[in-house]
Coordinates of C-alpha atoms in Angstrom, one line a residue:
Chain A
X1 CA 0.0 0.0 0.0
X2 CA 1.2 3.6 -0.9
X3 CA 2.1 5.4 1.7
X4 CA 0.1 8.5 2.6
X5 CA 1.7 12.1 1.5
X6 CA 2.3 14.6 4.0
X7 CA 0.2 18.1 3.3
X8 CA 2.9 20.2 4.0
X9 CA 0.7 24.2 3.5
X10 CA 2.9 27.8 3.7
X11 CA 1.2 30.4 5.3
X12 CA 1.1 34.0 4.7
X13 CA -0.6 36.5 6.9
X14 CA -0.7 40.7 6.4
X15 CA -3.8 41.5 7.5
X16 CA -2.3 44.0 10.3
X17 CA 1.2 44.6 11.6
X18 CA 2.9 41.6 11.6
X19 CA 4.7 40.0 8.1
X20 CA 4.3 36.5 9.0
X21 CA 4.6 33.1 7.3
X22 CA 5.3 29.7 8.5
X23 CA 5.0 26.4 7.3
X24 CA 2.7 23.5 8.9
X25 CA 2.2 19.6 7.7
X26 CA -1.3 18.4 7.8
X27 CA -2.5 21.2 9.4
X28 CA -1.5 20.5 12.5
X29 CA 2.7 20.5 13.2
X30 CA 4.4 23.6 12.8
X31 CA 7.7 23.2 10.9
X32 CA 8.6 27.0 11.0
X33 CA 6.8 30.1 12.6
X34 CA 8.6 33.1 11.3
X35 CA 6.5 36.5 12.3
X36 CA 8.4 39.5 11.8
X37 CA 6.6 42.0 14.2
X38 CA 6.3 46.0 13.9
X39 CA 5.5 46.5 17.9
X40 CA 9.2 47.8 18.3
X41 CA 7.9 51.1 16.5
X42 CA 4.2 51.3 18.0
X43 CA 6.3 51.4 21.6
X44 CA 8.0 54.6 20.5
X45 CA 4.8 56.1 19.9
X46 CA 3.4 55.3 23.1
X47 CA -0.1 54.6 21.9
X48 CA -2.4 52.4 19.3
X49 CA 0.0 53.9 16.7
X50 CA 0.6 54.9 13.6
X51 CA 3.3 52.7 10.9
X52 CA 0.2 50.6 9.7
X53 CA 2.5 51.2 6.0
X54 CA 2.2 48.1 3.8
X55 CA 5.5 49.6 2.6
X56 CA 7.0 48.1 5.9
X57 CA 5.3 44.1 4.6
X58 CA 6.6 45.1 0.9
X59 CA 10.2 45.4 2.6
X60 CA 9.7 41.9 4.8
X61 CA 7.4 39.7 3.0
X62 CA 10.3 38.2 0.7
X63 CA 12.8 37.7 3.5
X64 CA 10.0 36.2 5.8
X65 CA 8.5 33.8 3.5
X66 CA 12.0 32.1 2.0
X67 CA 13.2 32.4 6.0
X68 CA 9.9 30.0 6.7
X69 CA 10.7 27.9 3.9
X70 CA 14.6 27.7 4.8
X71 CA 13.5 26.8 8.7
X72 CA 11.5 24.0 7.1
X73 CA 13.2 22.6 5.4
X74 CA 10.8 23.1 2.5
X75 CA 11.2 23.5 -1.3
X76 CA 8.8 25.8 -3.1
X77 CA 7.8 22.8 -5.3
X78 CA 7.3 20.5 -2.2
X79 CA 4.3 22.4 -0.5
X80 CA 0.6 21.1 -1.4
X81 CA -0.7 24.8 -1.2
X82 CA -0.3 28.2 -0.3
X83 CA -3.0 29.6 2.3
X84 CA -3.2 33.3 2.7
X85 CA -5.5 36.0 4.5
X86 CA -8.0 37.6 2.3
X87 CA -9.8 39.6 4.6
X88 CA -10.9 41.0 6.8
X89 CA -8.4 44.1 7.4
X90 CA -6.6 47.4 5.5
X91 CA -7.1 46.9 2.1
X92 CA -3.6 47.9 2.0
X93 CA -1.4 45.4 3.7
X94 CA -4.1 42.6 2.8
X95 CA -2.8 43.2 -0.8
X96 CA 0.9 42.9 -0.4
X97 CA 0.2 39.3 0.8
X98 CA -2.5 38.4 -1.8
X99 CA -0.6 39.4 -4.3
X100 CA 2.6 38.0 -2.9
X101 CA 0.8 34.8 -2.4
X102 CA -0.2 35.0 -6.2
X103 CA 2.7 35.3 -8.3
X104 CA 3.9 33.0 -5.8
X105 CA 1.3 30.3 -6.3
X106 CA 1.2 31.3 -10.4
X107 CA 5.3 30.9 -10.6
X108 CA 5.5 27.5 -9.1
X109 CA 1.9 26.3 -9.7
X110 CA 1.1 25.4 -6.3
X111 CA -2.6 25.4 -5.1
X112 CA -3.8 29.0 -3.4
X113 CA -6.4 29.0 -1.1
X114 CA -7.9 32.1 1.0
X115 CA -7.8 32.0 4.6
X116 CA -10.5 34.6 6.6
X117 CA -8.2 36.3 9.7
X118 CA -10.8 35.0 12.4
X119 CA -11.1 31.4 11.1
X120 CA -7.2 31.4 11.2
X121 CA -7.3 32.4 14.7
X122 CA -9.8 29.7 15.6
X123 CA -7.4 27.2 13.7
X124 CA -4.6 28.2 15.9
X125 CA -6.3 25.9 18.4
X126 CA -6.4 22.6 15.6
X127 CA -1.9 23.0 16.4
X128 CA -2.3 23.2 19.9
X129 CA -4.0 20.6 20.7
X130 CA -3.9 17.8 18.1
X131 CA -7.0 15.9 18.8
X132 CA -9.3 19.1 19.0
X133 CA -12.0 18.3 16.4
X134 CA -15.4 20.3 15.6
X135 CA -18.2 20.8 17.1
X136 CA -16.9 22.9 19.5
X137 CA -17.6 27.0 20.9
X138 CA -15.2 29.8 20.3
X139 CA -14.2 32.9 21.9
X140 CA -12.2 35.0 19.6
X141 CA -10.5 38.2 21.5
X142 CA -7.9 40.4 19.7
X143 CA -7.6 44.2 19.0
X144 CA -10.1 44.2 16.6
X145 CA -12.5 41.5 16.8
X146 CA -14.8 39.8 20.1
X147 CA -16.7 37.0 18.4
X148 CA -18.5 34.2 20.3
X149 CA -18.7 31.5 17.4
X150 CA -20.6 28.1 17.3
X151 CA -17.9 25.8 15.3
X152 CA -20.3 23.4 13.6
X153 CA -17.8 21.6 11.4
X154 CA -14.0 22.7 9.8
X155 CA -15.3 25.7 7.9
X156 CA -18.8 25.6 9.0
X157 CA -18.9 28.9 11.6
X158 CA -22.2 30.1 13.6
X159 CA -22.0 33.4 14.9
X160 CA -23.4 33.9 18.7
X161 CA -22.4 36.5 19.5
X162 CA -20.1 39.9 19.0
X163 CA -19.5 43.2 19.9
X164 CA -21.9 46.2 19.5
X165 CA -19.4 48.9 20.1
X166 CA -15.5 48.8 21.0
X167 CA -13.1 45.0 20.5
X168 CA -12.5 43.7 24.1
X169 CA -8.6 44.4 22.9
X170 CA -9.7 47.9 21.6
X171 CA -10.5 48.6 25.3
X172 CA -7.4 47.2 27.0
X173 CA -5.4 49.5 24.7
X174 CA -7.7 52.9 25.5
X175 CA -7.6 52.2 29.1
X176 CA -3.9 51.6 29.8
X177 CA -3.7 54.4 27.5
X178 CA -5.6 56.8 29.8
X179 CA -3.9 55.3 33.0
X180 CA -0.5 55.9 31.9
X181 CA 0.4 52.9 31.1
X182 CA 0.7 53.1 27.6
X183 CA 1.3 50.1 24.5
X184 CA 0.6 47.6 24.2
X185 CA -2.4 47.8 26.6
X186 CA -3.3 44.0 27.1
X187 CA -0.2 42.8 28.4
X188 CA 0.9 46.0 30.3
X189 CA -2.7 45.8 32.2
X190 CA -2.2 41.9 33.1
X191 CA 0.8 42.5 34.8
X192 CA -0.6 45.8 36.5
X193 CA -3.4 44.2 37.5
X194 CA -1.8 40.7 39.9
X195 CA -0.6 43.9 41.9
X196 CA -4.2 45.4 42.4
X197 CA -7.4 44.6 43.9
X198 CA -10.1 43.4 41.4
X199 CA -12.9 44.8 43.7
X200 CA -11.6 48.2 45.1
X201 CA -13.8 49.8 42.3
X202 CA -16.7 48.0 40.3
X203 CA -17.0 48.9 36.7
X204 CA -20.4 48.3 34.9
X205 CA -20.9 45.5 33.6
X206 CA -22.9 45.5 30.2
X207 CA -25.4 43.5 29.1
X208 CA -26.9 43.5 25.3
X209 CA -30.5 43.4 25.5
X210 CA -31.4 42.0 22.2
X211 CA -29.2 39.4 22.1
X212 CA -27.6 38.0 25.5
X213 CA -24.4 36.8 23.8
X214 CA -23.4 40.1 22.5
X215 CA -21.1 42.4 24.2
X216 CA -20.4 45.9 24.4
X217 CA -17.5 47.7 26.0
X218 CA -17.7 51.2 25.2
X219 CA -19.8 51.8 28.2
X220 CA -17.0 50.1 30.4
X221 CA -14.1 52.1 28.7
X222 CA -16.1 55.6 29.7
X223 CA -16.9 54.5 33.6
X224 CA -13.3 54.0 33.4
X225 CA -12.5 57.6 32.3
X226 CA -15.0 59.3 34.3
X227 CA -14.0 57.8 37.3
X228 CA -10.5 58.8 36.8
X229 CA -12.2 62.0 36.0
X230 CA -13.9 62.3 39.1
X231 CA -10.9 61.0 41.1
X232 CA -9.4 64.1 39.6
X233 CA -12.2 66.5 40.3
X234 CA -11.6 65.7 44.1
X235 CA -8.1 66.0 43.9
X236 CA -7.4 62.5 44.7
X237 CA -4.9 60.1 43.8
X238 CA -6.5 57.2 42.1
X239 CA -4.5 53.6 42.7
X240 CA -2.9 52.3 39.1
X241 CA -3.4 48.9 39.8
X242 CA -6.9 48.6 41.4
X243 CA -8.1 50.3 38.3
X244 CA -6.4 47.9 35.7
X245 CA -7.5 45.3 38.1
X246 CA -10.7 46.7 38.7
X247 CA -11.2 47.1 34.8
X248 CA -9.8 43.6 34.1
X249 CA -12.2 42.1 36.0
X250 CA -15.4 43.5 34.4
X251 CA -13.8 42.6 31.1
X252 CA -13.1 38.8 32.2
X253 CA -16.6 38.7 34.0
X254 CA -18.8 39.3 31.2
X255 CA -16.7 37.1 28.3
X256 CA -16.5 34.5 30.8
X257 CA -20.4 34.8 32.1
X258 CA -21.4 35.0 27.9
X259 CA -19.2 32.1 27.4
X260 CA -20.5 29.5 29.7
X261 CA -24.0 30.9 29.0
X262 CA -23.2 29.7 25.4
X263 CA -21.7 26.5 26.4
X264 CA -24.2 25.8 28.9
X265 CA -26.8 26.5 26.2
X266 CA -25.4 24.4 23.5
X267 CA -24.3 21.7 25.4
X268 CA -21.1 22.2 24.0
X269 CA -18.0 19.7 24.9
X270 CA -15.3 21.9 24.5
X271 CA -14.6 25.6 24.5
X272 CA -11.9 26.7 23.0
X273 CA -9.9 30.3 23.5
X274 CA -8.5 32.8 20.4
X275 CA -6.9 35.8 19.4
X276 CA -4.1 38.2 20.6
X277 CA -6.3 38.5 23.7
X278 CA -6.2 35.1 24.5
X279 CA -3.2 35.6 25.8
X280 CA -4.5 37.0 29.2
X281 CA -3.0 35.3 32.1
X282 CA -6.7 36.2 34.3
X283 CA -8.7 35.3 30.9
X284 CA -7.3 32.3 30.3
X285 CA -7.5 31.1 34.3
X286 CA -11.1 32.2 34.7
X287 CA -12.4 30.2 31.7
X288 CA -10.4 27.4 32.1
X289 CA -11.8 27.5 35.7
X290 CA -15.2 27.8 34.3
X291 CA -15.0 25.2 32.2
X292 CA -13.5 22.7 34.8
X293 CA -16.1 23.4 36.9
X294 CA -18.4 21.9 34.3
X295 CA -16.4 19.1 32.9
X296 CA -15.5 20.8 29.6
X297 CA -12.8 20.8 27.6
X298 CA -10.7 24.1 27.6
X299 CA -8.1 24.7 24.6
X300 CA -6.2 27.6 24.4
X301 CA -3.3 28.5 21.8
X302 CA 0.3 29.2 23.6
X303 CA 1.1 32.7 23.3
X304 CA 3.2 32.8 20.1
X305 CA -0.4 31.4 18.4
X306 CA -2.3 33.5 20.0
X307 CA -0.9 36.6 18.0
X308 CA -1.4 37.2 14.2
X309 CA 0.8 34.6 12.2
X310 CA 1.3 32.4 9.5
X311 CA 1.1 29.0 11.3
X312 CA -2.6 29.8 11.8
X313 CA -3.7 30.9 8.0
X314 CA -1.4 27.5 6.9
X315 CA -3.7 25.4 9.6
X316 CA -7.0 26.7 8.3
X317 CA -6.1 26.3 4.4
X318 CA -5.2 23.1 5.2
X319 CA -8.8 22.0 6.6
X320 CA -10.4 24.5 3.6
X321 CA -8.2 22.4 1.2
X322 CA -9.5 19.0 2.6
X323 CA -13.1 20.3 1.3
X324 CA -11.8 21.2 -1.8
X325 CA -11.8 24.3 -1.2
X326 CA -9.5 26.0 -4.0
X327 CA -8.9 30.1 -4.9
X328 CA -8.4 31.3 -8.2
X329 CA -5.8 34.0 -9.6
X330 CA -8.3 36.1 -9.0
X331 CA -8.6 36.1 -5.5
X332 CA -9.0 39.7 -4.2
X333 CA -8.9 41.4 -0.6
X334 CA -11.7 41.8 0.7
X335 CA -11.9 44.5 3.5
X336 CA -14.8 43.7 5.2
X337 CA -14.9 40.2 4.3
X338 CA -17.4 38.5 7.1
X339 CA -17.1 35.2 8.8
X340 CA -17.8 32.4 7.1
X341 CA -18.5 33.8 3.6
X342 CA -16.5 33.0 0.7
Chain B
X1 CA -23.3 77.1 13.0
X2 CA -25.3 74.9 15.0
X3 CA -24.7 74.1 18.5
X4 CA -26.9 71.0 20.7
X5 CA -26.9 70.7 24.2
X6 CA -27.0 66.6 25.4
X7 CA -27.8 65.7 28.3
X8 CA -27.5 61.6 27.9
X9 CA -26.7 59.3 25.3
X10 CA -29.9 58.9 24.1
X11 CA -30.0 62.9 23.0
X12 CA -26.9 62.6 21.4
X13 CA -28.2 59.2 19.6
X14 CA -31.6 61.1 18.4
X15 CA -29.6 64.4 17.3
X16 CA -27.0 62.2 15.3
X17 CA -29.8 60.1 13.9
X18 CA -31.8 63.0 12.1
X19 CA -27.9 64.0 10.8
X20 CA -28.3 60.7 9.4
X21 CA -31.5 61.0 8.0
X22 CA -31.0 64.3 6.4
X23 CA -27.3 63.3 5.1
X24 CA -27.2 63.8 1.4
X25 CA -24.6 61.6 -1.1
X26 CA -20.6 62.5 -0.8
X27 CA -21.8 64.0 2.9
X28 CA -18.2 63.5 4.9
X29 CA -18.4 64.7 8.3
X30 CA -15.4 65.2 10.4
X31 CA -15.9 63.4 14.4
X32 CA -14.2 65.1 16.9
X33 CA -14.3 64.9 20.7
X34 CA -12.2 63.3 23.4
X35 CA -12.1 59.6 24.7
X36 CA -15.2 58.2 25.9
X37 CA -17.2 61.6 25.1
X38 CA -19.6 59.8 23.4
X39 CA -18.3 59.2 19.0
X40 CA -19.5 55.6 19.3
X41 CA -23.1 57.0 20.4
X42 CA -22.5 59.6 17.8
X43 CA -22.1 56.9 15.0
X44 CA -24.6 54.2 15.8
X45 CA -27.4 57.5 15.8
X46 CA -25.7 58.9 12.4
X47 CA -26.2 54.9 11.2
X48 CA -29.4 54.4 12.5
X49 CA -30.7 57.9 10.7
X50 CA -29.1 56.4 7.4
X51 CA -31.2 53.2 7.7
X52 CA -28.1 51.0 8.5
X53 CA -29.4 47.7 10.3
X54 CA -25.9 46.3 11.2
X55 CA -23.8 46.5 14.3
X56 CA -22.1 49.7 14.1
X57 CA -18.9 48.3 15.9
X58 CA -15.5 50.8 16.6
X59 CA -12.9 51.0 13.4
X60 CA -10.5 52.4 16.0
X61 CA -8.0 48.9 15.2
X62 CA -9.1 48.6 11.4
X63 CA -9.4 52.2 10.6
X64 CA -12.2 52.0 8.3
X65 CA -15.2 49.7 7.9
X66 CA -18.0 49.9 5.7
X67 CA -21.9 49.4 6.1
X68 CA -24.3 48.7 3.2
X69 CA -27.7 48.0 4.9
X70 CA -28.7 51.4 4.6
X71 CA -30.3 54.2 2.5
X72 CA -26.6 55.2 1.2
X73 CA -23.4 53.2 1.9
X74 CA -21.4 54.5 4.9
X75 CA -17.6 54.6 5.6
X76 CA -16.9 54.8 9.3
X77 CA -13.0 56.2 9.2
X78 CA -11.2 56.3 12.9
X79 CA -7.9 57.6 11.8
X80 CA -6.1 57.7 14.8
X81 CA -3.8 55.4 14.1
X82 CA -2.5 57.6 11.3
X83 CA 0.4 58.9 11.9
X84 CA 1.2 60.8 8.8
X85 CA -2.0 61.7 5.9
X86 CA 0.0 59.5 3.5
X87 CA -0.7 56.1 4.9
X88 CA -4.7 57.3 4.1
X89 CA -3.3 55.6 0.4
X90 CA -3.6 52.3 2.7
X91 CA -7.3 52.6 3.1
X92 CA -8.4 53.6 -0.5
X93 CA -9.8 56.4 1.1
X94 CA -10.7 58.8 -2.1
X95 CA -13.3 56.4 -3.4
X96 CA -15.1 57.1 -0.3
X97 CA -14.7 60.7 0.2
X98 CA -15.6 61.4 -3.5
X99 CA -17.9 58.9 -4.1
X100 CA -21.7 58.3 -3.5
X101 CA -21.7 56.8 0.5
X102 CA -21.7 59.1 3.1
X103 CA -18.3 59.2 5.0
X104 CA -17.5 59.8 8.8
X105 CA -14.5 60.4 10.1
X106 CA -13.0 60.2 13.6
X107 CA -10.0 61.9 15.0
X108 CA -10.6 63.8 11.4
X109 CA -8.0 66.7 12.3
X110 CA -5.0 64.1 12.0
X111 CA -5.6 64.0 7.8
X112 CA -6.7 67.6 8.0
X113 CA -5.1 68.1 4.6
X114 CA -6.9 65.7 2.9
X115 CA -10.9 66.5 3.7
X116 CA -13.0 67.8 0.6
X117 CA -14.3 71.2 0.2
X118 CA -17.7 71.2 2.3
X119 CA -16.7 68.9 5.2
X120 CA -19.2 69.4 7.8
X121 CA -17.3 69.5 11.4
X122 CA -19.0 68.0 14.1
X123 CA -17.0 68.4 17.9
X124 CA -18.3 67.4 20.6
X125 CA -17.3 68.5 24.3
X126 CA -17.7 67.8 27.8
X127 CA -18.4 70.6 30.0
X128 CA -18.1 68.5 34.4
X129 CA -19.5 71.8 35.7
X130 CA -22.4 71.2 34.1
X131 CA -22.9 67.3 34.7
X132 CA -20.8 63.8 34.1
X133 CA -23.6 63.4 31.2
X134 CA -24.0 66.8 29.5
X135 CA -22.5 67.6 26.1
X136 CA -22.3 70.3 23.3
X137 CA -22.4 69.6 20.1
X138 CA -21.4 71.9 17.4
X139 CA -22.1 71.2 13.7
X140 CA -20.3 73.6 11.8
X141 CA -20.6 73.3 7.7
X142 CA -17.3 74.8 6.1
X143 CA -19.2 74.5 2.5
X144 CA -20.5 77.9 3.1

């Protein structure tokens, strides 16, 4: 009998600031990870900053892709596809990878498929834990996205729930902005926070009325400010760390309560964690918690998956490419591109 | 110029919803106003006016996104993450401000240079002596 071909997939990812490619085999072992990340400049800056230039993944892409290949141990001609995100992001820096991913895929006539940024991120999961297989719920948490999704099958996405107003990340980053403690917000509020007190001040926290699942934190982001506000006013001091804390909390309170709502509601088996957010040392404890305390499955991505890279995009193509899934030359991107469409 | 007074969120909602009912094609209207003074509640009324049945979420991290559920198309621009009006080219941003959508931009004054002729400018402020809650908005149309 024939032996069975290893699917070895190179991933390309642009959607934001990082160049990234890597290269995974069947979806689900990473041979090379190889993200080349802009946060050195956003720190200069101080804030959600500027440098979003797809001149900067023009100047890296090259280098990044034949440096994933080269840690692969990979010829061109030995990968079973090319997977790369489409959408959703700047139209910008989407393009440099499409494009790249193109000539790439028209030069050595390797398959292309079209990866969406969130199902990537969800897909980061399939390479952490090697036996995680659909149905299964969702949270997705990054800078720009808070989606509570229902994964029916590899591919097949149900939306639950997402945010009405501001990303959960999109918060983190405004709030450690306005408490001085500048970028990037997420991890500079984790470690602020396991030296304050979670309850010295209670932030709101917001329900959606039409839809229990959804979230908004907008509301949460200006109790922030106006209590500092008011701290001000009085001419007191307010305490750093009990409002990261403080602030933390509420965040980790209502995506944990909407999450085991969901799970509980479903009757869902495993619940799995994903997106830069992820990466929240009192996130990740308080689901997996959660989720212990009613004998489900908790998943997360380590760190280095948790951010935007290529091992993610490659692990998604790969399950797109095991439904036939196939793009043309004329694959676009697509901006706005929502989950689950093609 | 016209100036509103708010006193909650849900003035502000109404006063940005008729904006959004009156808004004519190739409107752009510049959003400006601190942190948590109230843009998001600005843009979900200015959507809602304009017929626009989807979640209005924050383009603060992808600096633009794009509704088409309502009576025009709308561009939601949050260009603070611009550092300098030439990494605009990143977000095809002409074919919105010269096209046939309506186009609203927060943190405008960043790509100052690069408004049309007949932006309207909308700022909005807080004012603690007179209430955590209260806000003036002033619409101000620069077309003349």
């Amino acid at each position: 009998m024939e032996e069975r071909k290893d699917t070895l997939i190179l991933g390309i990812e642009t959607s934001c600031d990082e160049t990234a490619a890597a290269v995974v085999k069947n979806g689900r072992e990473i041979l090379s990870n190889v993200i080349s990340s802009q946060i050195d400049t956003h720190t200069l800056y101080g804030g959600v900053v500027p440098e979003i230039a797809s001149r900067k993944h023009i100047e890296r892409i090259n280098q990044v892709v034949r440096e994933a290949l080269a840690q692969s141990g990979t010829e061109l001609c030995g990968l079973s596809a090319i997977g790369v995100t489409y959408g959703p992001g700047l139209v910008g820096p989407l393009l440099v990878g499409v494009s790249f991913a193109k000539a790439l895929s028209f030069a050595s006539g390797v398959k292309l498929v079209g990866v969406h940024h969130i199902e990537g991120h969800i897909a980061a999961n399939y390479i952490e834990d090697p036996n995680l297989e659909p149905p299964f719920l969702c949270l997705v948490v990054s800078g720009g996205h808070t989606h509570l999704v229902n994964v029916r099958d590899y591919g097949e996405y149900e939306i639950l729930g997402r945010t009405m107003d501001d990303a959960a990340g999109e918060a983190f980053d405004k709030v450690a902005r306005a408490i001085g403690l500048g970028y990037p917000g997420g991890p500079k509020i984790d470690v602020a926070a396991k030296a304050g007190n979670p309850e010295a001040v209670h932030f709101p926290r917001a329900k959606v009325a039409e839809n229990a699942y959804d979230f908004s934190f907008s509301g949460l982001k200006s109790a922030v400010l106006n209590y500092l506000n008011s701290c001000q006013m009085k001419g007191e001091e307010y305490n750093q760390a009990d409002v990261a804390a403080s602030f933390q909390a509420a965040v980790v309170d209502v995506l944990t309560e909407h999450s085991i709502r969901a799970v509980r509601e479903t009757g869902a088996k495993t619940f799995a964690l994903a997106g830069g957010v992820a990466s929240n040392s009192a996130l990740r404890e308080s689901l997996e918690k959660a989720c212990a305390g009613l004998g489900v499955r908790f998943c997360v991505p380590q760190p280095v998956l948790c951010t935007d890279n290529g091992a993610m995009i490659a692990a998604a193509a790969y399950f797109e490419l095991q439904k036939g899934a196939e793009s043309g030359l004329d694959l676009n991107a697509i901006p706005n591109l929502k989950l689950g469409e093609r | 110029m016209i100036v509103f007074e708010s006193h909650s969120d849900e003035d502000t909602f109404r006063f940005a919803s008729k904006m959004g009912r009156e808004a004519v094609p190739g409107t752009v209207i510049s959003l400006t106003g601190d942190l948590g003074c109230g843009k998001t509640v600005f843009s979900k009324g200015f959507a809602s006016g304009l017929g626009v049945t989807e979640p209005v979420s924050s383009p603060t991290f992808t600096i633009l996104q794009q509704y088409e559920s309502g009576r025009l198309v709308l561009y939601h621009f949050d260009v603070y993450r611009i550092g300098d009006p030439e990494e605009m080219e990143e977000t095809g941003y002409e074919d919105c401000f010269y096209g046939n959508g309506v186009t609203l931009v927060e943190w405008a004054e960043r790509i100052r240079e690069l408004l049309p002729e007949g932006t309207i400018l909308v700022r909005i402020e807080k004012d603690l002596e007179k209430g955590m809650d209260y806000r003036r908005i002033t619409v101000e149309n620069t077309g003349g």
